[in-house]
Amino acid sequence: SKIPREKISETPIFLQATAGMRLLPLKSQVKVLKTVCKSLKKNSNFLVNNCQEQIQIINGEQEGLYGWLGLNYLMNNFNGYGSYSSHFSYGFMDMGGASTQIAFVPSNSSDLIRHKDDLSTVFLRSVNGDLQNWNVFVSTWLGFGANQARKRYLNQLISLILLDDLTANDNDIINDPCLQKGLEFEFYSSLDHKTHKISHACI
């Protein structure tokens, strides 16, 4: 809706997958990326010249930097860069489904010097042509997103129960005191390779 109809065919489209894709085996990653590229070429009028460059899986540091850039762009922290000696920016923390990222510019100048090797340098060009230089600390934790943390928690809950006491039928319910009352769902456990019903049953 933002791009003029007559410009769509010359407008490149980019897709950058994040942690959920990074968790997949390499063969699965390649297969998904190829399928997406083929689908975009067939069903989209946007320009797809190079699948490897336009459709890819980014690493955790890139994901954190893009989040930091997006947040500070929306908060107008890149405006008037050349007018100030010090530059304010917001820190960014994101807990996704499969990973968690944190990105921020250290506010203490001594920290910037002491941790120079741990910082990513981001160069931006302002509309007026000024070059912006930001030193951003980024850290990422694959497997520590909400869905992955929940999965580990449920596997731990199941491991604490004597599996011998669980029968193989699907009617067995594992009580999870952390759930809302009445909530029930199925969970496939990698520990015993069975599907269990998880519920907050009133006991």
mmCIF file of C-alpha atoms in Angstrom:
data_model
loop_
_atom_site.group_PDB
_atom_site.id
_atom_site.type_symbol
_atom_site.label_atom_id
_atom_site.label_comp_id
_atom_site.label_asym_id
_atom_site.label_seq_id
_atom_site.Cartn_x
_atom_site.Cartn_y
_atom_site.Cartn_z
ATOM 1 C CA SER A 1 0.000 0.000 0.000
ATOM 2 C CA LYS A 2 3.014 2.338 0.470
ATOM 3 C CA ILE A 3 4.714 1.620 -2.857
ATOM 4 C CA PRO A 4 3.241 3.032 -6.100
ATOM 5 C CA ARG A 5 1.831 0.210 -8.219
ATOM 6 C CA GLU A 6 4.043 1.103 -11.189
ATOM 7 C CA LYS A 7 7.179 0.888 -8.990
ATOM 8 C CA ILE A 8 6.551 -2.558 -7.480
ATOM 9 C CA SER A 9 8.326 -4.499 -10.244
ATOM 10 C CA GLU A 10 11.550 -2.530 -9.663
ATOM 11 C CA THR A 11 11.341 -2.604 -5.852
ATOM 12 C CA PRO A 12 13.432 -5.387 -4.262
ATOM 13 C CA ILE A 13 11.888 -7.396 -1.438
ATOM 14 C CA PHE A 14 13.944 -8.693 1.489
ATOM 15 C CA LEU A 15 13.040 -11.374 4.006
ATOM 16 C CA GLN A 16 15.224 -11.976 7.046
ATOM 17 C CA ALA A 17 14.336 -14.914 9.257
ATOM 18 C CA THR A 18 15.260 -14.969 12.934
ATOM 19 C CA ALA A 19 15.836 -17.424 15.794
ATOM 20 C CA GLY A 20 13.075 -19.914 15.031
ATOM 21 C CA MET A 21 14.814 -20.634 11.740
ATOM 22 C CA ARG A 22 18.261 -20.682 13.367
ATOM 23 C CA LEU A 23 17.103 -23.592 15.531
ATOM 24 C CA LEU A 24 16.304 -25.773 12.514
ATOM 25 C CA PRO A 25 18.828 -28.225 11.064
ATOM 26 C CA LEU A 26 20.816 -26.796 8.127
ATOM 27 C CA LYS A 27 19.038 -28.980 5.544
ATOM 28 C CA SER A 28 15.646 -27.739 6.743
ATOM 29 C CA GLN A 29 16.843 -24.122 6.692
ATOM 30 C CA VAL A 30 17.998 -24.431 3.077
ATOM 31 C CA LYS A 31 14.760 -26.122 2.029
ATOM 32 C CA VAL A 32 12.577 -23.439 3.638
ATOM 33 C CA LEU A 33 14.610 -20.580 2.130
ATOM 34 C CA LYS A 34 14.453 -22.122 -1.349
ATOM 35 C CA THR A 35 10.691 -22.619 -1.040
ATOM 36 C CA VAL A 36 10.169 -19.030 0.111
ATOM 37 C CA CYS A 37 12.267 -17.662 -2.754
ATOM 38 C CA LYS A 38 10.387 -19.746 -5.311
ATOM 39 C CA SER A 39 7.054 -18.638 -3.834
ATOM 40 C CA LEU A 40 8.008 -14.951 -3.838
ATOM 41 C CA LYS A 41 9.133 -15.129 -7.469
ATOM 42 C CA LYS A 42 5.910 -16.857 -8.477
ATOM 43 C CA ASN A 43 3.328 -15.028 -6.342
ATOM 44 C CA SER A 44 4.833 -11.579 -5.836
ATOM 45 C CA ASN A 45 5.482 -8.766 -8.299
ATOM 46 C CA PHE A 46 8.414 -7.453 -6.234
ATOM 47 C CA LEU A 47 11.959 -7.723 -7.590
ATOM 48 C CA VAL A 48 13.862 -10.874 -6.569
ATOM 49 C CA ASN A 49 17.257 -10.908 -8.298
ATOM 50 C CA ASN A 50 19.404 -12.776 -5.782
ATOM 51 C CA CYS A 51 17.799 -15.218 -3.361
ATOM 52 C CA GLN A 52 20.933 -15.587 -1.202
ATOM 53 C CA GLU A 53 21.146 -11.839 -0.586
ATOM 54 C CA GLN A 54 17.414 -11.089 -0.344
ATOM 55 C CA ILE A 55 16.094 -14.116 1.558
ATOM 56 C CA GLN A 56 18.302 -15.194 4.434
ATOM 57 C CA ILE A 57 18.577 -16.116 8.091
ATOM 58 C CA ILE A 58 20.209 -13.402 10.176
ATOM 59 C CA ASN A 59 22.264 -14.047 13.289
ATOM 60 C CA GLY A 60 21.310 -12.924 16.801
ATOM 61 C CA GLU A 61 23.566 -9.866 16.761
ATOM 62 C CA GLN A 62 21.955 -8.603 13.541
ATOM 63 C CA GLU A 63 18.515 -9.227 15.016
ATOM 64 C CA GLY A 64 19.410 -7.177 18.093
ATOM 65 C CA LEU A 65 20.887 -4.331 16.024
ATOM 66 C CA TYR A 66 17.849 -4.147 13.743
ATOM 67 C CA GLY A 67 15.611 -4.004 16.807
ATOM 68 C CA TRP A 68 17.711 -1.197 18.312
ATOM 69 C CA LEU A 69 17.660 0.699 14.995
ATOM 70 C CA GLY A 70 13.896 0.304 14.630
ATOM 71 C CA LEU A 71 13.169 1.462 18.174
ATOM 72 C CA ASN A 72 15.388 4.534 18.013
ATOM 73 C CA TYR A 73 14.190 5.467 14.528
ATOM 74 C CA LEU A 74 10.587 5.419 15.772
ATOM 75 C CA MET A 75 11.594 7.511 18.818
ATOM 76 C CA ASN A 76 13.307 10.100 16.546
ATOM 77 C CA ASN A 77 16.672 9.637 18.270
ATOM 78 C CA PHE A 78 18.553 9.843 14.965
ATOM 79 C CA ASN A 79 17.231 13.351 14.209
ATOM 80 C CA GLY A 80 19.509 16.356 14.772
ATOM 81 C CA TYR A 81 22.562 14.138 15.262
ATOM 82 C CA GLY A 82 25.089 16.822 14.270
ATOM 83 C CA SER A 83 23.581 19.400 16.648
ATOM 84 C CA TYR A 84 24.567 17.649 19.901
ATOM 85 C CA SER A 85 27.865 16.608 21.465
ATOM 86 C CA SER A 86 26.302 13.576 23.154
ATOM 87 C CA HIS A 87 23.593 11.440 21.596
ATOM 88 C CA PHE A 88 20.753 9.852 23.513
ATOM 89 C CA SER A 89 19.343 6.487 22.492
ATOM 90 C CA TYR A 90 17.043 3.922 24.044
ATOM 91 C CA GLY A 91 18.240 0.455 24.947
ATOM 92 C CA PHE A 92 16.422 -2.442 23.309
ATOM 93 C CA MET A 93 15.468 -5.797 24.796
ATOM 94 C CA ASP A 94 13.394 -8.362 22.945
ATOM 95 C CA MET A 95 12.227 -11.760 24.107
ATOM 96 C CA GLY A 96 10.917 -13.535 21.040
ATOM 97 C CA GLY A 97 9.725 -17.090 20.721
ATOM 98 C CA ALA A 98 13.142 -18.704 20.304
ATOM 99 C CA SER A 99 15.732 -16.145 21.431
ATOM 100 C CA THR A 100 16.331 -13.032 23.494
ATOM 101 C CA GLN A 101 18.352 -9.990 22.404
ATOM 102 C CA ILE A 102 19.610 -6.915 24.197
ATOM 103 C CA ALA A 103 21.214 -3.888 22.496
ATOM 104 C CA PHE A 104 22.225 -0.498 23.885
ATOM 105 C CA VAL A 105 24.802 2.273 23.629
ATOM 106 C CA PRO A 106 26.813 2.481 26.882
ATOM 107 C CA SER A 107 26.212 5.878 28.467
ATOM 108 C CA ASN A 108 29.582 6.019 30.206
ATOM 109 C CA SER A 109 32.418 7.167 27.903
ATOM 110 C CA SER A 110 34.970 5.092 29.869
ATOM 111 C CA ASP A 111 32.860 1.969 29.175
ATOM 112 C CA LEU A 112 32.927 2.809 25.463
ATOM 113 C CA ILE A 113 36.722 2.837 25.540
ATOM 114 C CA ARG A 114 37.168 -0.162 27.857
ATOM 115 C CA HIS A 115 34.750 -2.392 25.910
ATOM 116 C CA LYS A 116 35.562 -1.158 22.415
ATOM 117 C CA ASP A 117 36.224 -4.702 21.143
ATOM 118 C CA ASP A 118 32.783 -5.833 22.364
ATOM 119 C CA LEU A 119 30.846 -3.094 20.540
ATOM 120 C CA SER A 120 29.352 -3.059 17.060
ATOM 121 C CA THR A 121 29.880 0.155 15.102
ATOM 122 C CA VAL A 122 26.765 1.310 13.269
ATOM 123 C CA PHE A 123 27.098 3.967 10.578
ATOM 124 C CA LEU A 124 23.986 5.857 9.465
ATOM 125 C CA ARG A 125 23.638 8.611 6.894
ATOM 126 C CA SER A 126 21.304 11.465 7.849
ATOM 127 C CA VAL A 127 19.000 13.010 5.246
ATOM 128 C CA ASN A 128 21.247 16.108 5.213
ATOM 129 C CA GLY A 129 24.279 13.942 4.428
ATOM 130 C CA ASP A 130 25.814 13.842 7.930
ATOM 131 C CA LEU A 131 27.423 10.534 8.898
ATOM 132 C CA GLN A 132 26.253 9.132 12.231
ATOM 133 C CA ASN A 133 28.501 6.834 14.227
ATOM 134 C CA TRP A 134 26.983 4.690 17.020
ATOM 135 C CA ASN A 135 28.815 2.127 19.175
ATOM 136 C CA VAL A 136 26.252 -0.457 20.222
ATOM 137 C CA PHE A 137 26.646 -3.357 22.631
ATOM 138 C CA VAL A 138 24.634 -6.378 21.473
ATOM 139 C CA SER A 139 24.148 -9.753 23.100
ATOM 140 C CA THR A 140 21.885 -12.625 22.109
ATOM 141 C CA TRP A 141 20.749 -15.892 23.688
ATOM 142 C CA LEU A 142 19.458 -18.567 21.318
ATOM 143 C CA GLY A 143 16.989 -20.909 22.984
ATOM 144 C CA PHE A 144 15.963 -18.363 25.628
ATOM 145 C CA GLY A 145 12.869 -17.000 23.945
ATOM 146 C CA ALA A 146 9.463 -17.486 25.569
ATOM 147 C CA ASN A 147 8.477 -20.599 23.588
ATOM 148 C CA GLN A 148 11.817 -22.347 24.067
ATOM 149 C CA ALA A 149 11.906 -21.506 27.782
ATOM 150 C CA ARG A 150 8.354 -22.845 28.151
ATOM 151 C CA LYS A 151 9.326 -26.048 26.347
ATOM 152 C CA ARG A 152 12.283 -26.604 28.702
ATOM 153 C CA TYR A 153 10.066 -25.914 31.707
ATOM 154 C CA LEU A 154 7.449 -28.459 30.596
ATOM 155 C CA ASN A 155 10.078 -31.113 29.893
ATOM 156 C CA GLN A 156 11.487 -30.494 33.378
ATOM 157 C CA LEU A 157 7.979 -30.777 34.870
ATOM 158 C CA ILE A 158 7.447 -34.096 33.119
ATOM 159 C CA SER A 159 10.858 -35.389 34.210
ATOM 160 C CA LEU A 160 9.950 -34.709 37.851
ATOM 161 C CA ILE A 161 6.944 -36.977 37.562
ATOM 162 C CA LEU A 162 7.489 -40.704 37.760
ATOM 163 C CA LEU A 163 6.912 -41.607 34.116
ATOM 164 C CA ASP A 164 6.164 -45.191 35.152
ATOM 165 C CA ASP A 165 2.971 -43.923 36.756
ATOM 166 C CA LEU A 166 1.765 -42.362 33.515
ATOM 167 C CA THR A 167 -0.181 -44.622 31.217
ATOM 168 C CA ALA A 168 0.196 -44.334 27.481
ATOM 169 C CA ASN A 169 -3.306 -43.067 26.743
ATOM 170 C CA ASP A 170 -3.944 -39.404 25.946
ATOM 171 C CA ASN A 171 -6.317 -38.906 28.874
ATOM 172 C CA ASP A 172 -3.536 -38.563 31.420
ATOM 173 C CA ILE A 173 -3.250 -34.978 32.599
ATOM 174 C CA ILE A 174 -0.122 -33.380 34.031
ATOM 175 C CA ASN A 175 -0.981 -30.606 36.442
ATOM 176 C CA ASP A 176 0.919 -27.370 35.836
ATOM 177 C CA PRO A 177 0.367 -24.924 38.728
ATOM 178 C CA CYS A 178 1.749 -22.060 36.609
ATOM 179 C CA LEU A 179 -1.128 -22.199 34.120
ATOM 180 C CA GLN A 180 -4.376 -20.274 34.377
ATOM 181 C CA LYS A 181 -7.134 -22.336 35.951
ATOM 182 C CA GLY A 182 -9.042 -24.353 33.400
ATOM 183 C CA LEU A 183 -6.420 -23.960 30.657
ATOM 184 C CA GLU A 184 -5.471 -27.208 28.960
ATOM 185 C CA PHE A 185 -3.296 -28.051 25.957
ATOM 186 C CA GLU A 186 -1.261 -30.882 24.478
ATOM 187 C CA PHE A 187 2.523 -30.956 24.642
ATOM 188 C CA TYR A 188 4.887 -33.371 22.904
ATOM 189 C CA SER A 189 7.778 -34.176 25.226
ATOM 190 C CA SER A 190 11.199 -34.955 23.807
ATOM 191 C CA LEU A 191 11.971 -36.843 27.029
ATOM 192 C CA ASP A 192 9.592 -39.773 26.600
ATOM 193 C CA HIS A 193 8.438 -39.010 23.022
ATOM 194 C CA LYS A 194 4.801 -38.864 24.087
ATOM 195 C CA THR A 195 2.074 -36.262 23.843
ATOM 196 C CA HIS A 196 0.790 -35.202 27.267
ATOM 197 C CA LYS A 197 -2.162 -33.110 28.277
ATOM 198 C CA ILE A 198 -1.024 -30.190 30.399
ATOM 199 C CA SER A 199 -3.642 -28.562 32.581
ATOM 200 C CA HIS A 200 -4.137 -26.434 35.654
ATOM 201 C CA ALA A 201 -6.546 -28.805 37.286
ATOM 202 C CA CYS A 202 -8.123 -27.766 40.551
ATOM 203 C CA ILE A 203 -6.907 -30.395 42.999
#
